[in-house]
Amino acid sequence: MRAGQQSRLRLATLIAPGTLLVAAFFGCLGVLFVQSFLPSAGMGRLGDGFTLASYAAFLGDPFYVGYLLRSIAIAVYTTAIVLVLGYVVAYHMTLCGRRMRLAISIVLLVQFFTSFVIRTYAVMLVLGRFGIANRTLQAIGLTDEPLRLLFNEFAVATGIVLTAVPYMVFPIYGSLMAIEPNLRAAAESLGATRRRIFWEVVFPLSLPGVAAAVVIVFLFALTSYIAPGLLGGGYFDMIANLIYDKAVNAQDYPFAAAAAVVSVATTLVLVYLMQKGFRLAIRGTER
Amino acid sequence: MMRRGIAAVMAAAALMLAAGTAGAVEINFLTWGGHYLDTYNPMVKDFEKKTGIKVNLVVQAGAKDGLTKITAQRNDPQVDIWGSIQSTAEAAAAAGLLATLKPELLPNLKDVPKGFVTPTSVTVVNSARGIIYRKDLVPFEIKDWKDLWDPRLKNRVGLSYVIDTGSTLVMAALVGGGSEKDIEPGFAKMREMKPNIAGFFNTDPESVKFLENGEFAVIGYAILANFYLKLGPNSNLRFVMPDKPKFLAGIPFTIVKGRGAEREAAAHKFLDYLLSVEAQEFLTGRFGQIPANAKAKLPENLRGAIPEPPLTNVYDVDWGVVNANYAKWKERWDKEIQSR
Amino acid sequence: MHGIEFRDVAVRYGSNTVLHGLSLAIAPSEFLALLGPSGCGKTTMLRVLAGFVPYAGSVLLDGRPIDAVPTHRRGIGIVFQDYALFPHRTVAENIAFGLRMRGGAAAAIGRRVEEMLELLRLGGLGARYPGQLSGGQQQRVALARAIAIDPPVLLLDEPLSSLDKKLREEMQIELRQLQKRVGITTVFVTHDQEEALAMADRIAVMNGGRIQQIGTPREIYARPANRFVADFIGRSSLHPVRVAGDADGTWRCTREDGTALRAVGPASASPGAAFFLSVRPESIALAAPDHVDPALNVLDAVVEDVVFQGGVSHVRVRAAGGALFACEERGPGAGRGPGERVRIAWTPEDGILVPE
Ligand SMILES: Nc1ncnc2c1ncn2[C@@H]1O[C@H](COP(=O)(O)OP(=O)(O)O)[C@@H](O)[C@H]1O
Ligand SMILES: [Mg+2]
């Protein structure tokens, strides 16, 4: 009896923090959901009743829906670019020497643990009016006036790509390292060239890592806030910027909540479809 | 049984301890971070030494963020004293979040001009607004708001809608012959300025950074306090406070309702401390602000950067009108101005 | 059919020499077992043959060096210790893999796959994934995949070690029959001497990166070339002796305690040379304490322990002078017990002198 109680108590203390976190998370989402149906009384105040006005305001205006569509579009293609870059880096890490691998890991980890804002400013050092890119172009005489590389979609995409690479590299590297080395040897002995070993064996078997990394990076890109804020110069705000602006600057909570609910729902659908697609491709590779 | 006895003794001891510390009041002071924190930290320590009241600094990302916090805590307030800007202070007052001030608890109020006091707020310092620019990147001397439309500034001007709650648009309206009550000329002037706009920023640190790295050569509507420490004879930055009109932002301090009589009294005591000549001179010296207490002296470094007080032509924005239209204008701004 | 030859093959990992200049010829259609303790370099031999590791020396296929030929063009069939089946490919796709790499027509590949499924009794499993197969089935798929490409040589790296005893014995027979039927030159790596003895045409016993002895299972068992082989293959009692002289085609030798024994040994042996005397348990007869036979080596002994195993009893005895001998008694046995006084006897021809 006593032992049973004790172990139950211990179990409870182990589970409690996680449960609290999850409960808090869903609690917040619930509040968001409820607020999205309340009328706004202006300047941060909520009215009583039920209305779909905020949804109508968000979904009914192509200008606002544009934020979400634009965010999805940039998330899709930056994820694709990051996938290629990240895969190349991860694959290189499995082939290169121990020192090189360590060096790459350190660079990626330092990047990973550096604050977003600083990483984003670093992008500015490259793309800025007086950045490396413009200086180089001017030095080799390709342009007289500095080009406008910053404060546009290109800059935002570059920022997302550069900051997202570590999220792509490590899961892929993990799944590449998990591939039994004898499988490559087997393929080679059966007559496969390096290229075919990669496409027939290595790549398919790395798909579980790719699937995880792609979802992480897609969500990371879709919810970008700092990159568009700093590198978009106000000309390429994404959905998170809109929601923040509506909630904090305009104090229109119902609208912000409705935009958030629509975005979360859209994201869930997209991630579900992605997972489904990957599950088809991965079939048989689960170990 | 034994255990229960010990627990009871410990609980009693804890109660006594709690009662003992209850004498030392703690209040929470919501304000901006960064340089503001560095400034308020020594003041808070000094205040605690003098009064025994402990003041905890709580950081807001901006005045709007502070308002969001106060609003969210409506049912369980966590902040005692809040320093923000006029528009947010008025919005909080209108929402009934603020305590009515008790002048009898603020002896220093006698030296503060009546115009700086409302039933729920006291303007502790005034912060100059104007244009700040890089002398090395701008080929002429900027003197007036109208210079922002000069074609030589093509692609050089950084702006923000959110700064001072839409004041940039109000300024444009005034330049175009309108005002916050007649905003159309403001949008017309802003559309006219578009070729000169390099980009938009959202936060104070961004404006500083972008001016530093040259992405912006000019901040079209800037808060002097953010750049004050970087000014000086050797600086490549120059601040202008254009006349007609001058924009001056008061930093109103307010006391939040519903924290109990004891904390409210302590908050008054702290507010009065901030209005003292000594505190005023320290505070304004750190930010390049203009003291509210008439007996306090203007900071030395400010002479030359702004006209000698008393300032004339200070524009009195009707924040009621701005607040009511803020979201609507923002939407238009995003569609018409903040787009290429 | 194809023959293989290793000439002075040496492999080094950093400062660690794993193969010390090995030479070995494997005849066409031969089934050669590489036998040795774990870590002795058996897998490395296969890796050299497949071209996976850089090596010094030369490997010849049908008399032609293949050292410059990369793995994917050597066309050697390998069954890995862990099978290395492609987990994301079905059984049929695994078997077809090598054929596809060679660019055959789809129909021809399909026929060959069917043929292999048939040959290895995998009918009906073509659409399964490796993860859905038993160990024995996986083993057969690996085999089918390796021989589908019709390789000149088949390399098997401990292919049966992860199967249970019964299945292993079945597969030993099956594998041997298959090899005979297909006639493919096969190198079979194992650390299990019984497996090697049962299956191989010839055995190469390895230790420490060197080949200790090559020969038929019988030769290896009956005439171990050195102490390691005598000890590693089968059971044997090994005792240090010194050669005293020759007598009637056998050597007279003495143990440390002065006991004189007769044994066969290398013709090169000379009086005074140090050897080990190796006697197999089944060669030693247990006799009554008063048994006398001048034609045999006879020693007084005391039974130490007896392990009864049905058809055979393993009896350990301690001879005068302290040396331990392992003996076997067939049949129901005399019911001996520890402490019993006996005499052990064996013919001089069953005692073999082996060098260190
Ligand atoms: N890639 C390698 N790097 C370093 N040492 C190795 C490597 N592969 C094998 N060895 C060493 O070579 C020796 C022989 O290995 P191996 O041929 O696999 O032995 P086995 O007879 O058990 O198959 C072992 O001592 C092993 O530790
Ligand atoms: Mg091995």
PDB file of C-alpha atoms and ligand atoms in Angstrom, chain C residues 42-43 81 157-158 189, ligand 2:
ATOM      1  CA  LYS C  42      39.281 -13.450 -42.019  1.00  0.00           C
ATOM      2  CA  THR C  43      36.881 -10.668 -42.956  1.00  0.00           C
ATOM      3  CA  GLN C  81      27.701 -11.438 -41.738  1.00  0.00           C
ATOM      4  CA  ASP C 157      31.284 -13.991 -44.141  1.00  0.00           C
ATOM      5  CA  GLU C 158      30.121 -16.115 -41.224  1.00  0.00           C
ATOM      6  CA  VAL C 189      34.594 -17.481 -43.428  1.00  0.00           C
TER       7      VAL C 189
HETATM    8 MG    MG D   2      34.748 -11.045 -39.304  1.00  0.00          MG
END
